[in-house]
Structures are given as structure tokens and as C-alpha cells.
mmCIF file of C-alpha atoms and ligand atoms in Angstrom:
data_model
loop_
_atom_site.group_PDB
_atom_site.id
_atom_site.type_symbol
_atom_site.label_atom_id
_atom_site.label_comp_id
_atom_site.label_asym_id
_atom_site.label_seq_id
_atom_site.Cartn_x
_atom_site.Cartn_y
_atom_site.Cartn_z
ATOM 1 C CA MET A 244 93.949 90.866 91.388
ATOM 2 C CA SER A 245 90.865 93.016 92.077
ATOM 3 C CA LEU A 246 91.359 95.574 94.821
ATOM 4 C CA PRO A 247 88.795 97.290 97.014
ATOM 5 C CA GLN A 248 88.749 101.050 96.365
ATOM 6 C CA SER A 249 86.084 101.927 98.912
ATOM 7 C CA GLY A 250 85.754 105.078 100.974
ATOM 8 C CA ASP A 251 86.699 102.996 104.034
ATOM 9 C CA LEU A 252 90.038 102.163 102.493
ATOM 10 C CA GLN A 253 90.658 105.793 101.572
ATOM 11 C CA ARG A 254 89.843 106.822 105.175
ATOM 12 C CA LEU A 255 92.227 104.172 106.516
ATOM 13 C CA TYR A 256 95.072 105.676 104.501
ATOM 14 C CA GLU A 257 94.078 109.215 105.447
ATOM 15 C CA THR A 258 94.380 108.421 109.165
ATOM 16 C CA ARG A 259 98.039 107.584 108.534
ATOM 17 C CA THR A 260 98.692 111.146 107.332
ATOM 18 C CA SER A 261 96.100 113.045 109.319
ATOM 19 C CA SER A 262 97.374 116.079 111.194
ATOM 20 C CA ARG A 263 94.213 116.780 113.166
ATOM 21 C CA TRP A 264 94.542 118.468 116.566
ATOM 22 C CA TYR A 265 93.407 115.394 118.548
ATOM 23 C CA ARG A 266 96.426 113.439 117.346
ATOM 24 C CA ALA A 267 98.320 115.386 120.036
ATOM 25 C CA LEU A 268 96.224 113.536 122.657
ATOM 26 C CA LEU A 269 96.989 110.091 121.265
ATOM 27 C CA PRO A 270 99.167 107.877 123.453
ATOM 28 C CA PRO A 271 102.744 107.049 122.406
ATOM 29 C CA ASP A 272 103.163 103.954 120.230
ATOM 30 C CA PRO A 273 103.104 100.677 122.163
ATOM 31 C CA PHE A 274 106.217 99.683 120.170
ATOM 32 C CA LEU A 275 109.838 100.262 121.001
ATOM 33 C CA MET A 276 112.192 99.624 118.081
ATOM 34 C CA ASN A 277 115.096 97.242 118.607
ATOM 35 C CA PRO A 278 118.198 99.486 118.668
ATOM 36 C CA ARG A 279 120.191 96.679 117.014
ATOM 37 C CA GLU A 280 118.044 96.596 113.889
ATOM 38 C CA ASN A 281 119.966 99.156 111.831
ATOM 39 C CA ILE A 282 123.131 98.065 110.102
ATOM 40 C CA ASP A 283 125.573 100.012 107.991
ATOM 41 C CA ALA A 284 123.843 99.574 104.605
ATOM 42 C CA PRO A 285 124.452 102.711 102.517
ATOM 43 C CA LEU A 286 121.931 104.290 100.194
ATOM 44 C CA GLY A 287 122.956 104.537 96.552
ATOM 45 C CA ARG A 288 121.900 106.753 93.679
ATOM 46 C CA TRP A 289 118.683 104.742 93.250
ATOM 47 C CA ASN A 290 116.836 103.161 96.182
ATOM 48 C CA LEU A 291 113.370 101.660 96.281
ATOM 49 C CA TYR A 292 110.716 101.917 99.016
ATOM 50 C CA ILE A 293 107.823 99.481 98.554
ATOM 51 C CA GLY A 294 104.414 100.388 100.008
ATOM 52 C CA GLY A 295 104.966 103.875 101.427
ATOM 53 C CA ALA A 296 101.555 105.448 100.736
ATOM 54 C CA GLY A 297 101.133 108.418 103.052
ATOM 55 C CA THR A 298 104.844 108.682 103.859
ATOM 56 C CA ARG A 299 107.568 110.858 102.332
ATOM 57 C CA VAL A 300 110.713 108.780 102.135
ATOM 58 C CA GLU A 301 113.805 110.861 101.372
ATOM 59 C CA GLY A 302 116.291 109.222 99.047
ATOM 60 C CA TYR A 303 113.933 106.513 97.789
ATOM 61 C CA ILE A 304 111.549 105.979 94.887
ATOM 62 C CA ASN A 305 108.308 105.225 96.723
ATOM 63 C CA ILE A 306 105.931 102.792 95.001
ATOM 64 C CA ASP A 307 102.476 101.759 96.177
ATOM 65 C CA LEU A 308 99.199 100.427 94.814
ATOM 66 C CA PHE A 309 97.570 103.808 95.507
ATOM 67 C CA LEU A 310 98.485 107.301 94.404
ATOM 68 C CA LEU A 311 98.485 108.930 97.845
ATOM 69 C CA ALA A 312 100.809 111.462 99.467
ATOM 70 C CA GLY A 313 104.472 110.521 99.126
ATOM 71 C CA VAL A 314 103.985 107.940 96.346
ATOM 72 C CA ASP A 315 106.167 108.462 93.237
ATOM 73 C CA ILE A 316 104.952 105.561 91.092
ATOM 74 C CA VAL A 317 101.781 103.470 91.283
ATOM 75 C CA ALA A 318 102.904 99.874 90.878
ATOM 76 C CA ASP A 319 102.280 96.370 92.137
ATOM 77 C CA ALA A 320 105.243 94.848 93.983
ATOM 78 C CA HIS A 321 104.560 91.530 92.194
ATOM 79 C CA ARG A 322 105.709 93.171 88.943
ATOM 80 C CA LEU A 323 108.145 95.978 89.654
ATOM 81 C CA PRO A 324 108.337 98.324 86.658
ATOM 82 C CA PHE A 325 112.154 98.590 86.734
ATOM 83 C CA ARG A 326 114.985 96.861 84.930
ATOM 84 C CA ALA A 327 117.203 94.379 86.762
ATOM 85 C CA GLY A 328 120.047 95.442 89.068
ATOM 86 C CA VAL A 329 119.261 99.164 89.461
ATOM 87 C CA PHE A 330 118.711 99.675 93.198
ATOM 88 C CA THR A 331 121.343 99.867 95.938
ATOM 89 C CA ARG A 332 118.751 99.548 98.712
ATOM 90 C CA VAL A 333 115.247 98.100 98.755
ATOM 91 C CA GLU A 334 112.997 98.694 101.753
ATOM 92 C CA CYS A 335 109.994 96.382 102.193
ATOM 93 C CA ASP A 336 108.546 97.227 105.590
ATOM 94 C CA ALA A 337 105.229 95.694 106.681
ATOM 95 C CA VAL A 338 104.132 94.932 103.108
ATOM 96 C CA LEU A 339 104.625 91.163 102.607
ATOM 97 C CA GLU A 340 101.598 90.271 104.755
ATOM 98 C CA HIS A 341 99.451 92.339 102.371
ATOM 99 C CA VAL A 342 100.506 90.744 99.065
ATOM 100 C CA ALA A 343 98.948 87.650 97.487
ATOM 101 C CA CYS A 344 102.305 86.035 96.657
ATOM 102 C CA PRO A 345 105.194 87.120 98.913
ATOM 103 C CA GLU A 346 107.608 84.694 97.160
ATOM 104 C CA GLN A 347 107.031 86.540 93.874
ATOM 105 C CA VAL A 348 107.625 89.909 95.577
ATOM 106 C CA MET A 349 110.896 88.593 97.036
ATOM 107 C CA ARG A 350 111.968 87.397 93.573
ATOM 108 C CA GLU A 351 111.230 90.887 92.231
ATOM 109 C CA ILE A 352 113.280 92.482 95.030
ATOM 110 C CA GLN A 353 116.156 90.124 94.192
ATOM 111 C CA ARG A 354 115.880 91.031 90.506
ATOM 112 C CA VAL A 355 115.919 94.821 90.889
ATOM 113 C CA LEU A 356 118.698 94.876 93.514
ATOM 114 C CA ALA A 357 122.173 95.719 92.231
ATOM 115 C CA PRO A 358 124.947 93.208 93.026
ATOM 116 C CA GLY A 359 126.222 94.083 96.511
ATOM 117 C CA GLY A 360 122.946 95.919 97.280
ATOM 118 C CA PHE A 361 120.905 95.447 100.459
ATOM 119 C CA ALA A 362 117.243 94.658 101.042
ATOM 120 C CA HIS A 363 115.588 95.296 104.404
ATOM 121 C CA VAL A 364 112.465 93.205 104.930
ATOM 122 C CA VAL A 365 110.152 93.588 107.950
ATOM 123 C CA ALA A 366 107.019 91.512 108.568
ATOM 124 C CA PRO A 367 104.614 90.834 111.468
ATOM 125 C CA PHE A 368 104.523 87.606 113.468
ATOM 126 C CA CYS A 369 102.113 88.281 116.397
ATOM 127 C CA HIS A 370 100.047 91.243 115.292
ATOM 128 C CA PRO A 371 96.317 91.959 114.939
ATOM 129 C CA PHE A 372 94.552 91.719 111.588
ATOM 130 C CA HIS A 373 94.972 94.946 109.570
ATOM 131 C CA GLU A 374 94.049 95.322 105.899
ATOM 132 C CA TYR A 375 96.163 97.438 103.510
ATOM 133 C CA PRO A 376 94.136 96.673 101.410
ATOM 134 C CA ARG A 377 94.188 92.956 102.343
ATOM 135 C CA ASP A 378 95.856 90.969 105.149
ATOM 136 C CA TYR A 379 96.867 87.439 104.073
ATOM 137 C CA ARG A 380 99.393 85.990 106.556
ATOM 138 C CA ARG A 381 102.085 86.234 109.292
ATOM 139 C CA PHE A 382 105.819 85.373 109.194
ATOM 140 C CA THR A 383 108.585 83.923 111.342
ATOM 141 C CA PRO A 384 112.247 84.784 110.670
ATOM 142 C CA ASP A 385 112.706 81.250 109.258
ATOM 143 C CA GLY A 386 109.691 81.739 106.998
ATOM 144 C CA LEU A 387 111.166 84.989 105.663
ATOM 145 C CA LYS A 388 114.551 83.322 105.112
ATOM 146 C CA GLN A 389 112.922 80.533 103.149
ATOM 147 C CA MET A 390 111.720 83.152 100.651
ATOM 148 C CA SER A 391 115.007 85.035 100.373
ATOM 149 C CA ALA A 392 115.354 84.175 96.655
ATOM 150 C CA GLY A 393 119.125 83.583 96.696
ATOM 151 C CA LEU A 394 119.950 86.719 98.691
ATOM 152 C CA GLU A 395 122.442 86.301 101.565
ATOM 153 C CA VAL A 396 121.071 86.861 105.075
ATOM 154 C CA VAL A 397 123.405 89.355 106.766
ATOM 155 C CA ALA A 398 121.320 90.123 109.878
ATOM 156 C CA GLU A 399 118.043 89.078 111.457
ATOM 157 C CA GLY A 400 116.081 89.825 114.604
ATOM 158 C CA TRP A 401 112.981 91.243 116.198
ATOM 159 C CA ARG A 402 112.111 94.858 115.417
ATOM 160 C CA THR A 403 109.358 94.953 118.049
ATOM 161 C CA GLY A 404 109.108 92.438 120.855
ATOM 162 C CA PRO A 405 106.758 90.492 123.139
ATOM 163 C CA SER A 406 105.700 93.544 125.176
ATOM 164 C CA ALA A 407 104.543 95.261 121.987
ATOM 165 C CA THR A 408 102.555 92.117 121.147
ATOM 166 C CA LEU A 409 100.889 92.094 124.567
ATOM 167 C CA SER A 410 99.947 95.782 124.359
ATOM 168 C CA VAL A 411 98.562 95.717 120.822
ATOM 169 C CA PHE A 412 96.421 92.646 121.551
ATOM 170 C CA LEU A 413 95.109 94.097 124.831
ATOM 171 C CA LEU A 414 94.182 97.310 123.005
ATOM 172 C CA GLU A 415 92.438 95.395 120.218
ATOM 173 C CA TYR A 416 90.661 93.110 122.699
ATOM 174 C CA ALA A 417 89.319 96.036 124.733
ATOM 175 C CA LYS A 418 88.035 97.688 121.554
ATOM 176 C CA LEU A 419 86.290 94.460 120.482
ATOM 177 C CA LEU A 420 84.141 94.666 123.610
ATOM 178 C CA LEU A 421 82.921 98.170 122.829
ATOM 179 C CA PRO A 422 80.088 98.660 120.351
ATOM 180 C CA TRP A 423 80.583 102.370 119.526
ATOM 181 C CA ARG A 424 83.396 103.999 117.610
ATOM 182 C CA ALA A 425 83.667 106.908 120.097
ATOM 183 C CA TRP A 426 84.018 104.462 123.010
ATOM 184 C CA ARG A 427 86.678 102.529 121.127
ATOM 185 C CA ALA A 428 88.615 105.738 120.474
ATOM 186 C CA PHE A 429 88.323 106.660 124.161
ATOM 187 C CA ALA A 430 89.465 103.189 125.287
ATOM 188 C CA HIS A 431 92.368 103.342 122.856
ATOM 189 C CA GLY A 432 93.443 106.671 124.370
ATOM 190 C CA VAL A 433 93.098 105.634 128.028
ATOM 191 C CA LEU A 434 94.538 102.120 127.695
ATOM 192 C CA GLY A 435 97.250 103.329 125.350
ATOM 193 C CA TRP A 436 98.515 105.793 127.976
ATOM 194 C CA LEU A 437 98.329 103.105 130.698
ATOM 195 C CA LEU A 438 100.070 100.418 128.654
ATOM 196 C CA PHE A 439 102.788 102.303 126.809
ATOM 197 C CA PRO A 440 105.413 102.031 129.621
ATOM 198 C CA LEU A 441 105.304 98.230 129.071
ATOM 199 C CA ARG A 442 107.184 98.768 125.818
ATOM 200 C CA TYR A 443 110.413 99.457 127.727
ATOM 201 C CA LEU A 444 110.469 95.805 128.890
ATOM 202 C CA ASP A 445 111.262 94.909 125.287
ATOM 203 C CA LEU A 446 114.732 96.382 125.810
ATOM 204 C CA LEU A 447 115.321 93.408 128.166
ATOM 205 C CA LEU A 448 113.388 90.882 126.113
ATOM 206 C CA PHE A 449 115.248 91.617 122.842
ATOM 207 C CA ARG A 450 118.187 89.877 124.547
ATOM 208 C CA SER A 451 116.181 86.758 125.382
ATOM 209 C CA PRO A 452 116.532 83.712 123.094
ATOM 210 C CA TYR A 453 112.799 83.165 123.653
ATOM 211 C CA ALA A 454 111.628 86.617 122.484
ATOM 212 C CA GLY A 455 110.519 85.057 119.201
ATOM 213 C CA ARG A 456 107.798 83.015 120.898
ATOM 214 C CA MET A 457 105.621 86.094 120.816
ATOM 215 C CA GLY A 458 107.648 88.690 118.928
ATOM 216 C CA ASN A 459 105.659 91.393 117.153
ATOM 217 C CA HIS A 460 107.557 92.183 113.898
ATOM 218 C CA CYS A 461 110.715 90.447 112.679
ATOM 219 C CA TYR A 462 113.324 91.758 110.239
ATOM 220 C CA LEU A 463 115.979 90.492 107.846
ATOM 221 C CA TRP A 464 118.806 92.325 106.156
ATOM 222 C CA LEU A 465 119.632 90.615 102.858
ATOM 223 C CA ARG A 466 122.477 91.237 100.444
ATOM 224 C CA LYS A 467 122.690 90.358 96.754
ATOM 225 C CA PRO A 468 125.957 88.505 96.090
ATOM 226 C CA GLU A 469 128.459 90.398 93.883
HETATM 227 C C1 LIG B 670 101.052 98.433 106.459
HETATM 228 S S1 LIG B 670 101.404 99.516 105.126
HETATM 229 C C2 LIG B 670 103.170 99.716 105.317
HETATM 230 C C3 LIG B 670 103.514 101.129 105.459
HETATM 231 C C4 LIG B 670 104.971 101.539 105.704
HETATM 232 N N1 LIG B 670 105.941 100.645 105.176
HETATM 233 C C5 LIG B 670 105.126 101.729 107.166
HETATM 234 O O1 LIG B 670 105.701 100.853 107.828
HETATM 235 O O2 LIG B 670 104.661 102.755 107.671
HETATM 236 C C6 LIG B 670 101.381 98.483 103.664
HETATM 237 C C7 LIG B 670 101.478 99.277 102.392
HETATM 238 O O3 LIG B 670 101.751 98.369 101.324
HETATM 239 C C8 LIG B 670 100.966 98.721 100.202
HETATM 240 N N2 LIG B 670 100.769 97.531 99.371
HETATM 241 C C9 LIG B 670 99.968 96.465 99.613
HETATM 242 N N3 LIG B 670 100.048 95.577 98.616
HETATM 243 C C10 LIG B 670 100.928 96.091 97.699
HETATM 244 C C11 LIG B 670 101.426 95.635 96.460
HETATM 245 N N4 LIG B 670 101.040 94.469 95.928
HETATM 246 N N5 LIG B 670 102.298 96.427 95.784
HETATM 247 C C12 LIG B 670 102.692 97.627 96.309
HETATM 248 N N6 LIG B 670 102.267 98.096 97.513
HETATM 249 C C13 LIG B 670 101.401 97.344 98.194
HETATM 250 C C14 LIG B 670 99.679 99.242 100.813
HETATM 251 O O4 LIG B 670 98.946 100.035 99.915
HETATM 252 C C15 LIG B 670 100.200 100.002 102.040
HETATM 253 O O5 LIG B 670 100.462 101.345 101.737
#
């Protein structure tokens, strides 16, 4: 697979770690995490975080395509450079939409997990296009389960709900109408502050059986049989 290594891509990653003063003015995230997402899945001696460029993840070996802050090993998730059965936990958060073959990545996660180990997989359903470094597809919980590669599904749900979807699309739509980068940044700031209270409605909507019609990101907890 040939990957773009342009300055644009580098800048995209840098914004994730930037600590510039104006970040203090940025609105809160339009997302509210589902409080029911976390389950009691302990970390072990070895745990794997896939795709954490720009993030320090305590307790995990962090692999990514790019050697940026926080990354321990440069590797492609399609071919994990580890022997079978070594990891107690594997975290794959917002990565599957960026890989050419998510089924192959799921098979690799299954392979490197230790028996009894847990994998936590999160993927977008209704979310704007975003390249890291590509953006190939979206997922439903059933679509994720279909790729679970023999792992048992122990929990599933929506990490971020319909209100998050509405806010992120309104923000993107407003920015589409504006020709200049500075205007887009301004609109993001103003609209972001106006829209962020919407996210609290997701606390109600997480309980609705229809939340999945326009859920933002879904999650699965998977366990490798003993
Ligand atoms: C949207 S970011 C996810 C970041 C992080 N999990 C989070 O939620 O903040 C996707 C990450 O996956 C990485 N990535 C994309 N394709 C990959 C692959 N084939 N193997 C390993 N990492 C990959 C990207 O470089 C990027 O850092």
C-alpha cells in the first residue's frame, strides 16, 4: 500500500498534539461518551494500542504507521509484528475506517490476543470524512460483529450518539460554505460553543432503541475464548 507522506498529513497529526495558546479558546467536544461503554476488562503485562500517533497511552505498546509522539513501534495493523497470544488487551479505536482491509486487521487482533484477553473496537457510523491517512468506510454494530474473527462479543453499544452526529455534521456543513480557512476556524469556534450543550441529549438517547439510526461511533468488547 502506498501512503501519502505530505506536509498536509504531517500538519493534520500535529494539530492532534498541538499545545498552542488558542486551543484554550476552542469549544468543548460535541461528543459525550456513553458512560456504559467501559467494562471490567483488566490490563495485563502486555497490551496493544493500535493507531495512537500523537497520544501517550500508559500501559500499552502503541503502534502506528507514523513515528510521531507516543508511538513505540511503526507497524501496519494488517501485519502485526508480534507472535500469537501475547496481549491481554487490544485497543483499536477509530482505526478500522482507515485501513484497506478491516477483516485482515480483525484477524490480526484475534491472533495476537491471549486466550481470555479482551479487544475493544470502536468505529464511526455517521461521521464526516476524515483521512488518517485515508478514509475508506463506515460501520454498524452488526458490520463490526460480522468481522469479529471468532472472538466472543461481550458488550456492544454506541460510544457517541445522535446528538454528536447532528453537531459534527452541522459544524462541517457550515465550514463547507466558507471559502477561507480563518472564517472556517471562526465558525468552528462560534458554532462549537453554541452547539456543544446538545451533546447532553445523548444521555437520554443512549437509552433509546433507535439511537443507532444516526449514532456517531459504535463499540464492541470482544473476548478470545480460553
Ligand atoms: C483517527 S486516528 C485514531 C486515533 C486514536 N485512536 C484516537 O481515538 O484518538 C487513526 C490512527 O490510525 C492510524 N492508522 C491508520 N491506518 C493504520 C494501519 N494500517 N496500521 C496502523 N495504524 C494505522 C493513523 O495513522 C492514525 O494515527
